[in-house]
């Protein structure tokens, strides 16, 4: 059962985001991006107050660098659709289980170290080249109560 409402076009949109943001990180990397997105929809805190749908989450200004690149605008593929559906259904994985932020430090060829905080929130783990950051309970208690 879905943890957020998602129409077919929303799944396609999320699938395109997963691919554009993390295809080089493999299926788990794409699932982690999906986890962060679903957390942003469900948490209703910090920079994500009032974000309630997949299109709102993806189109939030400055939220995803991938929207500036052509890969996001290619058609969704079945593989990524299945991954998107898994995140919409509530599958969550560490280090994105409660994360609201991630980024890739350094260059694509030469990833840098993960800083200890991002947007003043603590680093919780790394998957390949991406660093993940989870809000404190003080900043966003609701992210811990959404599942």
Tab-separated table of N, CA and C in Angstrom:
chain	number	residue	atom	x	y	z
A	1	UNK	N	0.840	-1.189	0.000
A	1	UNK	CA	0.000	0.000	0.000
A	1	UNK	C	0.880	1.246	0.000
A	2	UNK	N	0.494	2.214	-0.764
A	2	UNK	CA	1.277	3.439	-0.915
A	2	UNK	C	1.252	4.285	0.356
A	3	UNK	N	2.383	4.923	0.661
A	3	UNK	CA	2.472	5.831	1.804
A	3	UNK	C	2.255	7.279	1.378
A	4	UNK	N	2.298	7.538	0.074
A	4	UNK	CA	1.889	8.828	-0.498
A	4	UNK	C	1.049	8.523	-1.728
A	5	UNK	N	0.133	9.424	-2.050
A	5	UNK	CA	-0.679	9.232	-3.243
A	5	UNK	C	0.201	9.410	-4.463
A	6	UNK	N	0.025	8.528	-5.429
A	6	UNK	CA	0.833	8.612	-6.637
A	6	UNK	C	0.060	8.076	-7.831
A	7	UNK	N	-0.152	8.943	-8.791
A	7	UNK	CA	-0.756	8.541	-10.055
A	7	UNK	C	0.350	7.968	-10.947
A	8	UNK	N	-0.032	7.367	-12.045
A	8	UNK	CA	0.942	6.807	-12.980
A	8	UNK	C	1.950	7.862	-13.409
A	9	UNK	N	1.487	9.052	-13.721
A	9	UNK	CA	2.404	10.114	-14.156
A	9	UNK	C	3.341	10.546	-13.028
A	10	UNK	N	2.908	10.415	-11.768
A	10	UNK	CA	3.786	10.731	-10.630
A	10	UNK	C	4.893	9.682	-10.509
A	11	UNK	N	4.519	8.408	-10.688
A	11	UNK	CA	5.521	7.337	-10.650
A	11	UNK	C	6.535	7.543	-11.765
A	12	UNK	N	6.062	7.889	-12.958
A	12	UNK	CA	6.975	8.151	-14.074
A	12	UNK	C	7.906	9.319	-13.759
A	13	UNK	N	7.362	10.350	-13.169
A	13	UNK	CA	8.161	11.532	-12.813
A	13	UNK	C	9.231	11.159	-11.786
A	14	UNK	N	8.830	10.412	-10.755
A	14	UNK	CA	9.779	9.981	-9.737
A	14	UNK	C	10.821	9.041	-10.349
A	15	UNK	N	10.405	8.155	-11.231
A	15	UNK	CA	11.340	7.240	-11.889
A	15	UNK	C	12.393	8.013	-12.673
A	16	UNK	N	11.978	9.057	-13.374
A	16	UNK	CA	12.931	9.875	-14.128
A	16	UNK	C	13.912	10.572	-13.193
A	17	UNK	N	13.424	11.021	-12.024
A	17	UNK	CA	14.300	11.664	-11.056
A	17	UNK	C	15.331	10.680	-10.507
A	18	UNK	N	14.886	9.479	-10.153
A	18	UNK	CA	15.805	8.474	-9.604
A	18	UNK	C	16.945	8.206	-10.579
A	19	UNK	N	16.600	8.030	-11.826
A	19	UNK	CA	17.608	7.758	-12.844
A	19	UNK	C	18.558	8.937	-13.013
A	20	UNK	N	18.004	10.127	-13.138
A	20	UNK	CA	18.837	11.307	-13.392
A	20	UNK	C	19.735	11.651	-12.206
A	21	UNK	N	19.257	11.417	-11.004
A	21	UNK	CA	20.033	11.768	-9.812
A	21	UNK	C	21.051	10.699	-9.435
A	22	UNK	N	20.753	9.420	-9.714
A	22	UNK	CA	21.594	8.384	-9.109
A	22	UNK	C	21.789	7.125	-9.947
A	23	UNK	N	21.615	7.178	-11.247
A	23	UNK	CA	21.796	5.961	-12.040
A	23	UNK	C	23.177	5.344	-11.831
A	24	UNK	N	24.203	6.160	-11.682
A	24	UNK	CA	25.561	5.631	-11.494
A	24	UNK	C	25.763	5.011	-10.114
A	25	UNK	N	24.800	5.177	-9.214
A	25	UNK	CA	24.880	4.619	-7.870
A	25	UNK	C	24.160	3.268	-7.778
A	26	UNK	N	23.642	2.770	-8.893
A	26	UNK	CA	22.966	1.492	-8.910
A	26	UNK	C	21.551	1.559	-8.346
A	27	UNK	N	20.910	0.398	-8.284
A	27	UNK	CA	19.527	0.361	-7.811
A	27	UNK	C	19.388	0.878	-6.385
A	28	UNK	N	20.310	0.509	-5.491
A	28	UNK	CA	20.208	0.992	-4.115
A	28	UNK	C	20.354	2.511	-4.072
A	29	UNK	N	21.264	3.062	-4.831
A	29	UNK	CA	21.414	4.516	-4.864
A	29	UNK	C	20.144	5.202	-5.325
A	30	UNK	N	19.492	4.629	-6.333
A	30	UNK	CA	18.238	5.220	-6.806
A	30	UNK	C	17.136	5.075	-5.761
A	31	UNK	N	17.083	3.936	-5.070
A	31	UNK	CA	16.099	3.778	-3.987
A	31	UNK	C	16.321	4.815	-2.887
A	32	UNK	N	17.577	5.090	-2.569
A	32	UNK	CA	17.886	6.057	-1.519
A	32	UNK	C	17.410	7.456	-1.904
A	33	UNK	N	17.584	7.834	-3.158
A	33	UNK	CA	17.064	9.125	-3.634
A	33	UNK	C	15.543	9.146	-3.474
A	34	UNK	N	14.896	8.052	-3.835
A	34	UNK	CA	13.450	7.963	-3.649
A	34	UNK	C	13.039	8.066	-2.196
A	35	UNK	N	13.813	7.445	-1.305
A	35	UNK	CA	13.527	7.541	0.138
A	35	UNK	C	13.538	8.983	0.596
A	36	UNK	N	14.551	9.731	0.191
A	36	UNK	CA	14.647	11.143	0.584
A	36	UNK	C	13.438	11.908	0.064
A	37	UNK	N	13.071	11.662	-1.177
A	37	UNK	CA	11.916	12.365	-1.745
A	37	UNK	C	10.632	12.064	-0.994
A	38	UNK	N	10.374	10.806	-0.716
A	38	UNK	CA	9.161	10.433	0.015
A	38	UNK	C	9.200	11.010	1.432
A	39	UNK	N	10.364	10.997	2.076
A	39	UNK	CA	10.491	11.616	3.400
A	39	UNK	C	10.126	13.091	3.344
A	40	UNK	N	10.550	13.790	2.305
A	40	UNK	CA	10.238	15.223	2.174
A	40	UNK	C	8.740	15.451	2.072
A	41	UNK	N	8.039	14.567	1.384
A	41	UNK	CA	6.585	14.700	1.250
A	41	UNK	C	5.900	14.449	2.585
A	42	UNK	N	6.364	13.478	3.324
A	42	UNK	CA	5.673	13.055	4.544
A	42	UNK	C	6.057	13.833	5.794
A	43	UNK	N	7.232	14.450	5.816
A	43	UNK	CA	7.743	15.045	7.054
A	43	UNK	C	7.069	16.361	7.424
A	44	UNK	N	6.753	17.195	6.455
A	44	UNK	CA	6.120	18.495	6.698
A	44	UNK	C	6.897	19.330	7.716
A	45	UNK	N	8.190	19.481	7.476
A	45	UNK	CA	9.020	20.279	8.371
A	45	UNK	C	10.163	20.908	7.585
A	46	UNK	N	10.910	21.750	8.243
A	46	UNK	CA	12.093	22.368	7.692
A	46	UNK	C	11.757	23.039	6.356
A	47	UNK	N	12.560	22.773	5.338
A	47	UNK	CA	12.348	23.372	4.020
A	47	UNK	C	11.209	22.703	3.256
A	48	UNK	N	10.566	21.733	3.849
A	48	UNK	CA	9.602	20.912	3.123
A	48	UNK	C	8.180	21.027	3.669
A	49	UNK	N	7.888	22.112	4.372
A	49	UNK	CA	6.525	22.355	4.854
A	49	UNK	C	5.613	22.590	3.655
A	50	UNK	N	4.476	21.922	3.677
A	50	UNK	CA	3.494	22.099	2.611
A	50	UNK	C	3.759	21.283	1.357
A	51	UNK	N	4.835	20.509	1.338
A	51	UNK	CA	5.115	19.626	0.201
A	51	UNK	C	4.303	18.355	0.418
A	52	UNK	N	3.338	18.086	-0.445
A	52	UNK	CA	2.433	16.965	-0.229
A	52	UNK	C	2.349	15.989	-1.392
A	53	UNK	N	2.923	16.344	-2.538
A	53	UNK	CA	2.816	15.477	-3.710
A	53	UNK	C	4.191	15.277	-4.345
A	54	UNK	N	4.290	14.259	-5.161
A	54	UNK	CA	5.540	14.005	-5.876
A	54	UNK	C	5.889	15.181	-6.794
A	55	UNK	N	4.954	15.711	-7.584
A	55	UNK	CA	5.323	16.868	-8.409
A	55	UNK	C	5.788	18.080	-7.581
A	56	UNK	N	5.147	18.356	-6.451
A	56	UNK	CA	5.596	19.461	-5.603
A	56	UNK	C	7.009	19.213	-5.089
A	57	UNK	N	7.273	17.983	-4.676
A	57	UNK	CA	8.588	17.641	-4.138
A	57	UNK	C	9.664	17.784	-5.207
A	58	UNK	N	9.414	17.256	-6.382
A	58	UNK	CA	10.414	17.301	-7.446
A	58	UNK	C	10.628	18.713	-7.967
A	59	UNK	N	9.558	19.470	-8.077
A	59	UNK	CA	9.655	20.816	-8.656
A	59	UNK	C	9.926	21.912	-7.640
A	60	UNK	N	10.154	21.553	-6.395
A	60	UNK	CA	10.508	22.568	-5.409
A	60	UNK	C	11.790	23.261	-5.881
A	61	UNK	N	11.801	24.591	-5.912
A	61	UNK	CA	12.985	25.295	-6.417
A	61	UNK	C	14.276	24.863	-5.721
A	62	UNK	N	15.288	24.596	-6.510
A	62	UNK	CA	16.640	24.256	-6.057
A	62	UNK	C	16.729	22.920	-5.330
A	63	UNK	N	15.703	22.074	-5.439
A	63	UNK	CA	15.707	20.809	-4.705
A	63	UNK	C	16.574	19.741	-5.366
A	64	UNK	N	16.566	19.675	-6.690
A	64	UNK	CA	17.272	18.617	-7.393
A	64	UNK	C	18.026	19.181	-8.591
A	65	UNK	N	19.313	18.972	-8.573
A	65	UNK	CA	20.168	19.430	-9.669
A	65	UNK	C	19.813	18.745	-10.983
A	66	UNK	N	19.308	17.528	-10.918
A	66	UNK	CA	19.023	16.752	-12.128
A	66	UNK	C	18.025	17.444	-13.053
A	67	UNK	N	17.176	18.305	-12.522
A	67	UNK	CA	16.201	18.980	-13.363
A	67	UNK	C	16.862	19.955	-14.343
A	68	UNK	N	18.117	20.251	-14.124
A	68	UNK	CA	18.857	21.147	-15.006
A	68	UNK	C	19.535	20.385	-16.143
A	69	UNK	N	19.416	19.076	-16.165
A	69	UNK	CA	20.112	18.249	-17.142
A	69	UNK	C	19.122	17.432	-17.973
A	70	UNK	N	19.530	17.075	-19.167
A	70	UNK	CA	18.661	16.392	-20.110
A	70	UNK	C	18.170	15.027	-19.688
A	71	UNK	N	18.937	14.295	-18.891
A	71	UNK	CA	18.535	12.929	-18.554
A	71	UNK	C	17.179	12.894	-17.848
A	72	UNK	N	16.887	13.868	-17.025
A	72	UNK	CA	15.608	13.890	-16.316
A	72	UNK	C	14.439	13.931	-17.307
A	73	UNK	N	14.628	14.548	-18.434
A	73	UNK	CA	13.540	14.768	-19.384
A	73	UNK	C	13.384	13.622	-20.384
A	74	UNK	N	14.155	12.558	-20.232
A	74	UNK	CA	13.978	11.359	-21.052
A	74	UNK	C	12.812	10.541	-20.489
A	75	UNK	N	12.286	9.651	-21.284
A	75	UNK	CA	11.162	8.809	-20.848
A	75	UNK	C	11.569	7.913	-19.688
A	76	UNK	N	10.601	7.655	-18.821
A	76	UNK	CA	10.819	6.727	-17.709
A	76	UNK	C	10.994	5.314	-18.261
A	77	UNK	N	11.811	4.527	-17.576
A	77	UNK	CA	12.030	3.133	-17.957
A	77	UNK	C	11.408	2.229	-16.891
A	78	UNK	N	11.085	1.008	-17.293
A	78	UNK	CA	10.426	0.073	-16.371
A	78	UNK	C	11.236	-0.167	-15.108
A	79	UNK	N	12.546	-0.313	-15.240
A	79	UNK	CA	13.398	-0.565	-14.067
A	79	UNK	C	13.216	0.532	-13.027
A	80	UNK	N	13.301	1.784	-13.449
A	80	UNK	CA	13.172	2.893	-12.503
A	80	UNK	C	11.735	3.051	-12.017
A	81	UNK	N	10.761	2.720	-12.860
A	81	UNK	CA	9.367	2.758	-12.396
A	81	UNK	C	9.167	1.793	-11.230
A	82	UNK	N	9.735	0.583	-11.361
A	82	UNK	CA	9.618	-0.391	-10.261
A	82	UNK	C	10.278	0.138	-8.988
A	83	UNK	N	11.431	0.768	-9.115
A	83	UNK	CA	12.105	1.338	-7.940
A	83	UNK	C	11.282	2.473	-7.343
A	84	UNK	N	10.741	3.333	-8.194
A	84	UNK	CA	9.907	4.437	-7.712
A	84	UNK	C	8.698	3.902	-6.951
A	85	UNK	N	8.066	2.868	-7.493
A	85	UNK	CA	6.897	2.291	-6.826
A	85	UNK	C	7.282	1.715	-5.466
A	86	UNK	N	8.434	1.111	-5.377
A	86	UNK	CA	8.878	0.566	-4.081
A	86	UNK	C	9.012	1.671	-3.044
A	87	UNK	N	9.547	2.822	-3.428
A	87	UNK	CA	9.679	3.911	-2.448
A	87	UNK	C	8.314	4.482	-2.086
A	88	UNK	N	7.430	4.607	-3.068
A	88	UNK	CA	6.069	5.081	-2.803
A	88	UNK	C	5.337	4.108	-1.884
A	89	UNK	N	5.647	2.835	-1.994
A	89	UNK	CA	5.025	1.823	-1.132
A	89	UNK	C	5.606	1.812	0.281
A	90	UNK	N	6.639	2.619	0.524
A	90	UNK	CA	7.162	2.747	1.879
A	90	UNK	C	8.463	2.031	2.156
A	91	UNK	N	9.064	1.392	1.159
A	91	UNK	CA	10.358	0.752	1.402
A	91	UNK	C	11.397	1.829	1.705
A	92	UNK	N	12.107	1.637	2.811
A	92	UNK	CA	13.143	2.605	3.190
A	92	UNK	C	14.419	1.868	3.535
A	93	UNK	N	15.525	2.522	3.223
A	93	UNK	CA	16.832	1.902	3.408
A	93	UNK	C	17.796	2.900	4.035
A	94	UNK	N	18.704	2.371	4.865
A	94	UNK	CA	19.757	3.190	5.440
A	94	UNK	C	20.763	3.497	4.336
A	95	UNK	N	21.312	4.689	4.273
A	95	UNK	CA	21.266	5.788	5.226
A	95	UNK	C	20.177	6.823	4.957
A	96	UNK	N	19.237	6.522	4.070
A	96	UNK	CA	18.194	7.497	3.743
A	96	UNK	C	16.901	7.275	4.525
A	97	UNK	N	16.889	6.336	5.442
A	97	UNK	CA	15.655	5.964	6.141
A	97	UNK	C	14.905	7.174	6.694
A	98	UNK	N	15.611	8.107	7.308
A	98	UNK	CA	14.992	9.320	7.836
A	98	UNK	C	15.606	10.589	7.227
A	99	UNK	N	16.405	10.447	6.203
A	99	UNK	CA	17.130	11.593	5.630
A	99	UNK	C	16.216	12.493	4.811
A	100	UNK	N	16.507	13.785	4.880
A	100	UNK	CA	15.826	14.777	4.055
A	100	UNK	C	16.766	15.424	3.049
A	101	UNK	N	18.060	15.155	3.174
A	101	UNK	CA	19.052	15.769	2.295
A	101	UNK	C	20.102	14.752	1.888
A	102	UNK	N	20.634	14.949	0.708
A	102	UNK	CA	21.804	14.207	0.247
A	102	UNK	C	22.519	15.082	-0.770
A	103	UNK	N	23.774	14.815	-0.976
A	103	UNK	CA	24.509	15.466	-2.054
A	103	UNK	C	25.796	14.714	-2.319
A	104	UNK	N	26.393	15.019	-3.446
A	104	UNK	CA	27.644	14.388	-3.853
A	104	UNK	C	28.749	15.433	-3.777
A	105	UNK	N	29.649	15.319	-2.802
A	105	UNK	CA	30.729	16.303	-2.677
A	105	UNK	C	31.819	16.063	-3.724
A	106	UNK	N	32.565	17.094	-4.009
A	106	UNK	CA	33.671	16.967	-4.960
A	106	UNK	C	33.160	16.890	-6.380
A	107	UNK	N	33.987	16.381	-7.250
A	107	UNK	CA	33.617	16.237	-8.655
A	107	UNK	C	33.096	14.828	-8.909
A	108	UNK	N	32.532	14.631	-10.070
A	108	UNK	CA	31.999	13.317	-10.420
A	108	UNK	C	33.109	12.268	-10.403
A	109	UNK	N	34.263	12.629	-10.946
A	109	UNK	CA	35.372	11.693	-11.022
A	109	UNK	C	36.110	11.535	-9.695
A	110	UNK	N	36.075	12.566	-8.879
A	110	UNK	CA	36.846	12.580	-7.648
A	110	UNK	C	35.968	13.029	-6.472
A	111	UNK	N	35.137	12.119	-5.934
A	111	UNK	CA	34.259	12.525	-4.834
A	111	UNK	C	35.058	12.921	-3.596
A	112	UNK	N	34.575	13.930	-2.933
A	112	UNK	CA	35.242	14.396	-1.728
A	112	UNK	C	34.647	13.776	-0.482
A	113	UNK	N	35.200	14.147	0.670
A	113	UNK	CA	34.666	13.637	1.935
A	113	UNK	C	33.317	14.273	2.263
A	114	UNK	N	32.535	13.568	3.039
A	114	UNK	CA	31.241	14.091	3.479
A	114	UNK	C	31.464	15.047	4.647
A	115	UNK	N	30.955	16.277	4.555
A	115	UNK	CA	31.066	17.164	5.713
A	115	UNK	C	30.214	16.641	6.871
A	116	UNK	N	30.557	17.002	8.098
A	116	UNK	CA	29.818	16.475	9.254
A	116	UNK	C	28.373	16.974	9.341
A	117	UNK	N	28.065	18.100	8.697
A	117	UNK	CA	26.687	18.594	8.664
A	117	UNK	C	26.375	19.141	7.269
A	118	UNK	N	25.099	19.193	6.963
A	118	UNK	CA	24.591	19.765	5.713
A	118	UNK	C	23.269	20.416	6.076
A	119	UNK	N	23.124	21.697	5.744
A	119	UNK	CA	21.958	22.455	6.187
A	119	UNK	C	21.770	22.315	7.709
A	120	UNK	N	22.889	22.319	8.401
A	120	UNK	CA	22.930	22.219	9.867
A	120	UNK	C	22.385	20.900	10.410
A	121	UNK	N	22.307	19.886	9.580
A	121	UNK	CA	21.820	18.582	10.024
A	121	UNK	C	22.954	17.567	9.944
A	122	UNK	N	22.975	16.597	10.854
A	122	UNK	CA	24.112	15.675	10.943
A	122	UNK	C	24.186	14.649	9.811
A	123	UNK	N	25.405	14.348	9.448
A	123	UNK	CA	25.721	13.289	8.490
A	123	UNK	C	25.368	11.945	9.128
A	124	UNK	N	24.666	11.084	8.363
A	124	UNK	CA	24.306	9.767	8.900
A	124	UNK	C	24.922	8.612	8.124
A	125	UNK	N	25.385	8.863	6.915
A	125	UNK	CA	25.992	7.779	6.165
A	125	UNK	C	26.216	8.138	4.716
A	126	UNK	N	26.957	7.286	4.060
A	126	UNK	CA	27.313	7.503	2.656
A	126	UNK	C	26.958	6.253	1.864
A	127	UNK	N	26.467	6.454	0.654
A	127	UNK	CA	26.297	5.377	-0.303
A	127	UNK	C	27.066	5.782	-1.548
A	128	UNK	N	28.115	5.063	-1.824
A	128	UNK	CA	29.003	5.342	-2.947
A	128	UNK	C	29.443	6.806	-2.901
A	129	UNK	N	28.976	7.643	-3.817
A	129	UNK	CA	29.452	9.027	-3.871
A	129	UNK	C	28.533	10.020	-3.164
A	130	UNK	N	27.371	9.563	-2.678
A	130	UNK	CA	26.400	10.469	-2.063
A	130	UNK	C	26.445	10.413	-0.532
A	131	UNK	N	26.387	11.582	0.076
A	131	UNK	CA	26.339	11.737	1.535
A	131	UNK	C	24.886	12.007	1.932
A	132	UNK	N	24.435	11.417	3.024
A	132	UNK	CA	23.049	11.565	3.477
A	132	UNK	C	23.006	12.233	4.843
A	133	UNK	N	21.986	13.090	5.013
A	133	UNK	CA	21.840	13.898	6.217
A	133	UNK	C	20.417	13.786	6.732
A	134	UNK	N	20.329	13.539	8.017
A	134	UNK	CA	19.065	13.282	8.693
A	134	UNK	C	18.806	14.430	9.660
A	135	UNK	N	17.599	14.954	9.696
A	135	UNK	CA	17.340	16.044	10.635
A	135	UNK	C	17.361	15.553	12.078
A	136	UNK	N	17.676	16.453	12.969
A	136	UNK	CA	17.572	16.133	14.382
A	136	UNK	C	16.088	16.087	14.751
A	137	UNK	N	15.764	15.423	15.835
A	137	UNK	CA	14.376	15.386	16.301
A	137	UNK	C	13.894	16.794	16.636
A	138	UNK	N	14.795	17.635	17.092
A	138	UNK	CA	14.432	19.026	17.389
A	138	UNK	C	14.026	19.767	16.114
A	139	UNK	N	14.727	19.514	15.034
A	139	UNK	CA	14.443	20.156	13.754
A	139	UNK	C	13.198	19.577	13.091
A	140	UNK	N	13.026	18.266	13.193
A	140	UNK	CA	11.938	17.614	12.448
A	140	UNK	C	11.545	16.296	13.101
A	141	UNK	N	10.885	16.385	14.215
A	141	UNK	CA	10.460	15.173	14.920
A	141	UNK	C	9.548	14.315	14.052
A	142	UNK	N	8.744	14.949	13.219
A	142	UNK	CA	7.751	14.226	12.425
A	142	UNK	C	8.365	13.218	11.461
A	143	UNK	N	9.582	13.450	10.988
A	143	UNK	CA	10.176	12.499	10.037
A	143	UNK	C	10.354	11.117	10.698
A	144	UNK	N	10.444	11.095	11.998
A	144	UNK	CA	10.616	9.830	12.725
A	144	UNK	C	9.272	9.154	13.032
A	145	UNK	N	8.176	9.850	12.768
A	145	UNK	CA	6.842	9.325	13.078
A	145	UNK	C	6.028	9.006	11.836
A	146	UNK	N	6.657	9.018	10.665
A	146	UNK	CA	5.886	8.890	9.434
A	146	UNK	C	5.669	7.452	8.997
A	147	UNK	N	6.301	6.480	9.653
A	147	UNK	CA	6.137	5.088	9.232
A	147	UNK	C	5.905	4.205	10.442
